[in-house]
Structure formats: C-alpha cells, structure tokens
C-alpha cells in the first residue's frame, strides 16, 4: 500500500507527501518579507502530521527573522470552518494585535475572512491572509495560498504502488513533493 498526504512512522509504509514544513515556511516568510510581524496562525488538528509540519514551518520562519513566538496569536482551527471562524472572531474581540493571518488550510482561511469581515475588517486593506492547499475556490477570492499538486501526488502514488507490486521498488519508499506559494491579492506590504 501507499499512503497519500500523510507520513506514517511504520518502517514498511510507503508514502507520497508534500513538504508541508517548507510550504508553511514559504508562506510565513512571504508575510514577514511584506513587513508583518504579528502573524496569527490558525492551526490544524495537532495529531495529524500535516498540522504539526505546517506549524513547524511557521515557527521556523519566525525564528529565522528573530520574531518570538507569541502564543496568543496561535489559535485552534482543527482544519474546520466553524472552529477557525470562532477562533478568529475571539482574537478580534480580545483585541489581540495582528496584521496577518496564516491558516493551515484554505477552508480555515475562508472562515478567517468571514470572521474578519463580520468584525468590520477587510482582507488586504486591514489584514493580510494566506491559506494552504490552493483548493478550487481560493482563486475566486484571490487568496494567496500554498499550492499542493493533488493530481501529481495521486499520479506519483499510483506509479509507486505499481512499482511496489511489480517489485521494481521495495518498501518503504518515500516521495516528498515541493509545494508552491501562489501569490494573489490577499496580502499587502506594510511599513
């Protein structure tokens, strides 16, 4: 078997994944390069490897820029719309200062956009926003996001599985694909 989009620790498991740490690092570094220093992070479910890897990339970018990790800016989203909406709304109500939001997936970014707008803030003008996955509707709202290549991941997983079946490769075999930051118009430079 071949696992797609999750790293598994068993020694005989093959997988095809995207480099989530690198993707999140690219996203956070992009916001930092635009002048953002208070970047809220909406996390995924902590027990899922992709969530842990994406948080690591966010943290690495902050460390590289000498920005201390602010626990107040790290909020739960669990990869779900409702939880992300509630968390961002609470950040705004508590008046925690932030100029950008980085969501660990696009669904949570959509929820953040809705929560911010419901609280009188506008994406781009007031708060920059980045998602992760580049799902179909991300371009509809011009969301800057980290693009995965799901078709390419599926193709690689299928080829790997066939190679394992035909004994052209031996398990475990790991394929780590590079993500790509897709810059649209949800982020702006600040002073």
PDB file of C-alpha atoms in Angstrom:
ATOM      1  CA  UNK A   1       0.000   0.000   0.000  1.00  0.00           C
ATOM      2  CA  UNK A   2       0.949   3.653  -0.422  1.00  0.00           C
ATOM      3  CA  UNK A   3      -0.283   6.397   1.880  1.00  0.00           C
ATOM      4  CA  UNK A   4      -1.001   9.769   0.267  1.00  0.00           C
ATOM      5  CA  UNK A   5      -0.599  13.147   2.024  1.00  0.00           C
ATOM      6  CA  UNK A   6       0.377  11.654   5.404  1.00  0.00           C
ATOM      7  CA  UNK A   7       3.706  10.493   6.757  1.00  0.00           C
ATOM      8  CA  UNK A   8       3.472   7.256   8.668  1.00  0.00           C
ATOM      9  CA  UNK A   9       6.120   6.057  11.065  1.00  0.00           C
ATOM     10  CA  UNK A  10       5.831   2.301  10.448  1.00  0.00           C
ATOM     11  CA  UNK A  11       9.019   1.072   8.811  1.00  0.00           C
ATOM     12  CA  UNK A  12       7.267  -0.740   5.946  1.00  0.00           C
ATOM     13  CA  UNK A  13       4.909   2.056   4.921  1.00  0.00           C
ATOM     14  CA  UNK A  14       5.464   3.884   1.651  1.00  0.00           C
ATOM     15  CA  UNK A  15       4.022   7.349   1.161  1.00  0.00           C
ATOM     16  CA  UNK A  16       3.744  10.339  -1.135  1.00  0.00           C
ATOM     17  CA  UNK A  17       3.531  13.701   0.632  1.00  0.00           C
ATOM     18  CA  UNK A  18       4.051  17.374   0.053  1.00  0.00           C
ATOM     19  CA  UNK A  19       6.775  19.117   2.063  1.00  0.00           C
ATOM     20  CA  UNK A  20       4.386  20.821   4.486  1.00  0.00           C
ATOM     21  CA  UNK A  21       7.145  22.360   6.574  1.00  0.00           C
ATOM     22  CA  UNK A  22       8.664  24.033   3.512  1.00  0.00           C
ATOM     23  CA  UNK A  23       5.261  25.230   2.272  1.00  0.00           C
ATOM     24  CA  UNK A  24       4.369  26.837   5.599  1.00  0.00           C
ATOM     25  CA  UNK A  25       7.849  28.310   5.849  1.00  0.00           C
ATOM     26  CA  UNK A  26       7.404  29.916   2.402  1.00  0.00           C
ATOM     27  CA  UNK A  27       4.026  31.381   3.415  1.00  0.00           C
ATOM     28  CA  UNK A  28       5.220  32.812   6.733  1.00  0.00           C
ATOM     29  CA  UNK A  29       8.431  34.121   5.159  1.00  0.00           C
ATOM     30  CA  UNK A  30       6.390  35.879   2.470  1.00  0.00           C
ATOM     31  CA  UNK A  31       4.299  37.665   5.127  1.00  0.00           C
ATOM     32  CA  UNK A  32       7.457  38.603   7.027  1.00  0.00           C
ATOM     33  CA  UNK A  33       9.010  39.993   3.827  1.00  0.00           C
ATOM     34  CA  UNK A  34       5.941  42.235   3.473  1.00  0.00           C
ATOM     35  CA  UNK A  35       6.626  43.722   6.905  1.00  0.00           C
ATOM     36  CA  UNK A  36       4.203  41.685   9.014  1.00  0.00           C
ATOM     37  CA  UNK A  37       5.482  40.822  12.488  1.00  0.00           C
ATOM     38  CA  UNK A  38       2.230  39.908  14.265  1.00  0.00           C
ATOM     39  CA  UNK A  39       1.035  36.939  12.220  1.00  0.00           C
ATOM     40  CA  UNK A  40      -1.876  34.980  13.642  1.00  0.00           C
ATOM     41  CA  UNK A  41      -1.664  31.267  12.898  1.00  0.00           C
ATOM     42  CA  UNK A  42      -4.756  29.042  12.664  1.00  0.00           C
ATOM     43  CA  UNK A  43      -3.590  25.505  13.383  1.00  0.00           C
ATOM     44  CA  UNK A  44      -4.911  22.176  12.194  1.00  0.00           C
ATOM     45  CA  UNK A  45      -5.560  19.110  14.347  1.00  0.00           C
ATOM     46  CA  UNK A  46      -2.394  18.539  16.371  1.00  0.00           C
ATOM     47  CA  UNK A  47      -2.468  14.742  15.998  1.00  0.00           C
ATOM     48  CA  UNK A  48      -2.289  14.983  12.181  1.00  0.00           C
ATOM     49  CA  UNK A  49       1.245  15.072  10.788  1.00  0.00           C
ATOM     50  CA  UNK A  50       0.439  17.768   8.218  1.00  0.00           C
ATOM     51  CA  UNK A  51      -0.684  20.118  11.001  1.00  0.00           C
ATOM     52  CA  UNK A  52       2.493  19.560  13.012  1.00  0.00           C
ATOM     53  CA  UNK A  53       4.683  20.042   9.927  1.00  0.00           C
ATOM     54  CA  UNK A  54       2.930  23.258   8.873  1.00  0.00           C
ATOM     55  CA  UNK A  55       3.254  24.723  12.362  1.00  0.00           C
ATOM     56  CA  UNK A  56       6.954  23.858  12.314  1.00  0.00           C
ATOM     57  CA  UNK A  57       7.412  25.812   9.060  1.00  0.00           C
ATOM     58  CA  UNK A  58       5.605  28.844  10.522  1.00  0.00           C
ATOM     59  CA  UNK A  59       7.763  28.685  13.644  1.00  0.00           C
ATOM     60  CA  UNK A  60      10.994  28.281  11.664  1.00  0.00           C
ATOM     61  CA  UNK A  61      10.277  31.399   9.592  1.00  0.00           C
ATOM     62  CA  UNK A  62       9.596  33.454  12.738  1.00  0.00           C
ATOM     63  CA  UNK A  63      12.807  32.195  14.354  1.00  0.00           C
ATOM     64  CA  UNK A  64      14.832  32.992  11.233  1.00  0.00           C
ATOM     65  CA  UNK A  65      13.531  36.578  11.325  1.00  0.00           C
ATOM     66  CA  UNK A  66      14.138  36.890  15.081  1.00  0.00           C
ATOM     67  CA  UNK A  67      10.419  37.134  15.899  1.00  0.00           C
ATOM     68  CA  UNK A  68       9.494  35.481  19.217  1.00  0.00           C
ATOM     69  CA  UNK A  69       6.619  33.008  19.106  1.00  0.00           C
ATOM     70  CA  UNK A  70       3.518  34.710  20.530  1.00  0.00           C
ATOM     71  CA  UNK A  71       1.196  32.036  21.941  1.00  0.00           C
ATOM     72  CA  UNK A  72      -1.735  34.490  21.853  1.00  0.00           C
ATOM     73  CA  UNK A  73      -1.511  34.511  18.053  1.00  0.00           C
ATOM     74  CA  UNK A  74      -1.716  30.717  17.714  1.00  0.00           C
ATOM     75  CA  UNK A  75      -5.350  29.658  17.641  1.00  0.00           C
ATOM     76  CA  UNK A  76      -7.052  26.318  17.023  1.00  0.00           C
ATOM     77  CA  UNK A  77      -8.864  25.652  13.792  1.00  0.00           C
ATOM     78  CA  UNK A  78      -8.784  21.848  13.615  1.00  0.00           C
ATOM     79  CA  UNK A  79      -8.923  22.131   9.790  1.00  0.00           C
ATOM     80  CA  UNK A  80     -12.633  23.066  10.189  1.00  0.00           C
ATOM     81  CA  UNK A  81     -14.562  26.168   9.171  1.00  0.00           C
ATOM     82  CA  UNK A  82     -16.534  26.580  12.429  1.00  0.00           C
ATOM     83  CA  UNK A  83     -13.566  26.296  14.782  1.00  0.00           C
ATOM     84  CA  UNK A  84     -11.440  28.681  12.705  1.00  0.00           C
ATOM     85  CA  UNK A  85     -14.294  31.214  12.499  1.00  0.00           C
ATOM     86  CA  UNK A  86     -14.776  31.103  16.274  1.00  0.00           C
ATOM     87  CA  UNK A  87     -11.038  31.421  16.975  1.00  0.00           C
ATOM     88  CA  UNK A  88     -10.504  34.412  14.672  1.00  0.00           C
ATOM     89  CA  UNK A  89     -13.623  36.149  15.998  1.00  0.00           C
ATOM     90  CA  UNK A  90     -12.278  35.684  19.518  1.00  0.00           C
ATOM     91  CA  UNK A  91      -8.884  37.132  18.529  1.00  0.00           C
ATOM     92  CA  UNK A  92     -10.604  40.254  17.217  1.00  0.00           C
ATOM     93  CA  UNK A  93     -12.877  40.563  20.266  1.00  0.00           C
ATOM     94  CA  UNK A  94      -9.881  40.251  22.618  1.00  0.00           C
ATOM     95  CA  UNK A  95      -8.127  42.990  20.618  1.00  0.00           C
ATOM     96  CA  UNK A  96      -5.007  40.848  20.139  1.00  0.00           C
ATOM     97  CA  UNK A  97      -2.897  42.887  17.681  1.00  0.00           C
ATOM     98  CA  UNK A  98      -2.186  41.180  14.355  1.00  0.00           C
ATOM     99  CA  UNK A  99      -1.738  42.357  10.775  1.00  0.00           C
ATOM    100  CA  UNK A 100      -1.874  38.995   9.013  1.00  0.00           C
ATOM    101  CA  UNK A 101      -3.467  35.579   9.331  1.00  0.00           C
ATOM    102  CA  UNK A 102      -1.900  32.359   8.097  1.00  0.00           C
ATOM    103  CA  UNK A 103      -4.351  29.452   8.062  1.00  0.00           C
ATOM    104  CA  UNK A 104      -3.092  25.864   7.852  1.00  0.00           C
ATOM    105  CA  UNK A 105      -5.690  25.157   5.145  1.00  0.00           C
ATOM    106  CA  UNK A 106      -7.869  27.143   2.760  1.00  0.00           C
ATOM    107  CA  UNK A 107     -11.164  26.238   4.461  1.00  0.00           C
ATOM    108  CA  UNK A 108      -9.893  27.883   7.649  1.00  0.00           C
ATOM    109  CA  UNK A 109      -8.697  30.862   5.591  1.00  0.00           C
ATOM    110  CA  UNK A 110     -12.241  31.256   4.208  1.00  0.00           C
ATOM    111  CA  UNK A 111     -13.560  31.123   7.779  1.00  0.00           C
ATOM    112  CA  UNK A 112     -10.995  33.721   8.864  1.00  0.00           C
ATOM    113  CA  UNK A 113     -12.056  36.006   6.014  1.00  0.00           C
ATOM    114  CA  UNK A 114     -15.689  35.712   7.071  1.00  0.00           C
ATOM    115  CA  UNK A 115     -14.879  36.313  10.760  1.00  0.00           C
ATOM    116  CA  UNK A 116     -12.732  39.346   9.959  1.00  0.00           C
ATOM    117  CA  UNK A 117     -15.358  40.855   7.664  1.00  0.00           C
ATOM    118  CA  UNK A 118     -18.112  40.243  10.225  1.00  0.00           C
ATOM    119  CA  UNK A 119     -15.984  42.248  12.657  1.00  0.00           C
ATOM    120  CA  UNK A 120     -15.532  45.178  10.274  1.00  0.00           C
ATOM    121  CA  UNK A 121     -12.071  44.296   8.916  1.00  0.00           C
ATOM    122  CA  UNK A 122     -11.192  43.921   5.238  1.00  0.00           C
ATOM    123  CA  UNK A 123      -8.793  41.468   3.680  1.00  0.00           C
ATOM    124  CA  UNK A 124      -5.817  43.247   2.130  1.00  0.00           C
ATOM    125  CA  UNK A 125      -6.702  46.731   3.434  1.00  0.00           C
ATOM    126  CA  UNK A 126      -6.731  45.790   7.140  1.00  0.00           C
ATOM    127  CA  UNK A 127      -5.435  42.227   7.390  1.00  0.00           C
ATOM    128  CA  UNK A 128      -3.383  40.074   5.020  1.00  0.00           C
ATOM    129  CA  UNK A 129      -4.476  36.460   4.623  1.00  0.00           C
ATOM    130  CA  UNK A 130      -2.756  33.275   3.423  1.00  0.00           C
ATOM    131  CA  UNK A 131      -4.224  29.780   3.189  1.00  0.00           C
ATOM    132  CA  UNK A 132      -2.856  26.360   2.355  1.00  0.00           C
ATOM    133  CA  UNK A 133      -3.844  23.805  -0.341  1.00  0.00           C
ATOM    134  CA  UNK A 134      -4.980  26.090  -3.193  1.00  0.00           C
ATOM    135  CA  UNK A 135      -8.393  24.475  -3.432  1.00  0.00           C
ATOM    136  CA  UNK A 136     -10.668  25.382  -6.321  1.00  0.00           C
ATOM    137  CA  UNK A 137     -12.344  28.390  -4.680  1.00  0.00           C
ATOM    138  CA  UNK A 138      -9.111  30.002  -3.471  1.00  0.00           C
ATOM    139  CA  UNK A 139      -8.670  31.808  -6.779  1.00  0.00           C
ATOM    140  CA  UNK A 140     -12.295  33.024  -6.645  1.00  0.00           C
ATOM    141  CA  UNK A 141     -11.462  35.208  -3.629  1.00  0.00           C
ATOM    142  CA  UNK A 142      -7.916  35.893  -4.862  1.00  0.00           C
ATOM    143  CA  UNK A 143      -6.435  34.089  -1.838  1.00  0.00           C
ATOM    144  CA  UNK A 144      -2.674  33.816  -1.597  1.00  0.00           C
ATOM    145  CA  UNK A 145      -2.081  30.188  -0.691  1.00  0.00           C
ATOM    146  CA  UNK A 146       0.384  27.339  -0.742  1.00  0.00           C
ATOM    147  CA  UNK A 147      -0.427  25.107  -3.699  1.00  0.00           C
ATOM    148  CA  UNK A 148      -0.238  21.362  -3.467  1.00  0.00           C
ATOM    149  CA  UNK A 149      -0.386  19.292  -6.610  1.00  0.00           C
ATOM    150  CA  UNK A 150      -3.028  16.655  -5.733  1.00  0.00           C
ATOM    151  CA  UNK A 151      -3.176  15.189  -9.233  1.00  0.00           C
ATOM    152  CA  UNK A 152       0.605  14.884  -9.307  1.00  0.00           C
ATOM    153  CA  UNK A 153       0.584  13.344  -5.817  1.00  0.00           C
ATOM    154  CA  UNK A 154      -2.019  10.822  -6.981  1.00  0.00           C
ATOM    155  CA  UNK A 155      -0.026  10.042 -10.116  1.00  0.00           C
ATOM    156  CA  UNK A 156       3.152   9.524  -8.094  1.00  0.00           C
ATOM    157  CA  UNK A 157       1.312   7.331  -5.575  1.00  0.00           C
ATOM    158  CA  UNK A 158      -0.171   5.188  -8.357  1.00  0.00           C
ATOM    159  CA  UNK A 159       3.197   4.768 -10.077  1.00  0.00           C
ATOM    160  CA  UNK A 160       4.848   3.947  -6.756  1.00  0.00           C
ATOM    161  CA  UNK A 161       2.158   1.381  -5.948  1.00  0.00           C
ATOM    162  CA  UNK A 162       2.601  -0.257  -9.363  1.00  0.00           C
ATOM    163  CA  UNK A 163       6.378  -0.297  -8.864  1.00  0.00           C
ATOM    164  CA  UNK A 164       5.916  -1.957  -5.464  1.00  0.00           C
ATOM    165  CA  UNK A 165       3.503  -4.543  -6.882  1.00  0.00           C
ATOM    166  CA  UNK A 166       5.830  -5.317  -9.789  1.00  0.00           C
ATOM    167  CA  UNK A 167       8.807  -5.361  -7.379  1.00  0.00           C
ATOM    168  CA  UNK A 168      10.651  -2.592  -9.240  1.00  0.00           C
ATOM    169  CA  UNK A 169      10.974  -0.842  -5.858  1.00  0.00           C
ATOM    170  CA  UNK A 170      10.990  -2.114  -2.306  1.00  0.00           C
ATOM    171  CA  UNK A 171       9.035  -0.671   0.583  1.00  0.00           C
ATOM    172  CA  UNK A 172       9.358   1.660   2.299  1.00  0.00           C
ATOM    173  CA  UNK A 173       9.727   4.242  -0.407  1.00  0.00           C
ATOM    174  CA  UNK A 174       9.002   7.918   0.279  1.00  0.00           C
ATOM    175  CA  UNK A 175       8.226  10.651  -2.224  1.00  0.00           C
ATOM    176  CA  UNK A 176       8.281  14.228  -0.897  1.00  0.00           C
ATOM    177  CA  UNK A 177       6.955  16.814  -3.359  1.00  0.00           C
ATOM    178  CA  UNK A 178       7.714  20.534  -3.301  1.00  0.00           C
ATOM    179  CA  UNK A 179       4.790  22.902  -2.609  1.00  0.00           C
ATOM    180  CA  UNK A 180       4.496  26.260  -4.367  1.00  0.00           C
ATOM    181  CA  UNK A 181       3.404  29.613  -2.941  1.00  0.00           C
ATOM    182  CA  UNK A 182       0.687  31.058  -5.188  1.00  0.00           C
ATOM    183  CA  UNK A 183       0.642  34.824  -4.704  1.00  0.00           C
ATOM    184  CA  UNK A 184      -2.676  36.533  -5.353  1.00  0.00           C
ATOM    185  CA  UNK A 185      -4.092  39.737  -3.894  1.00  0.00           C
ATOM    186  CA  UNK A 186      -4.948  38.901  -0.276  1.00  0.00           C
ATOM    187  CA  UNK A 187      -1.685  40.227   1.154  1.00  0.00           C
ATOM    188  CA  UNK A 188      -0.154  43.676   1.216  1.00  0.00           C
ATOM    189  CA  UNK A 189       3.107  45.263   2.211  1.00  0.00           C
ATOM    190  CA  UNK A 190       3.054  47.256   5.442  1.00  0.00           C
ATOM    191  CA  UNK A 191       5.524  49.708   6.987  1.00  0.00           C
TER     192      UNK A 191
END
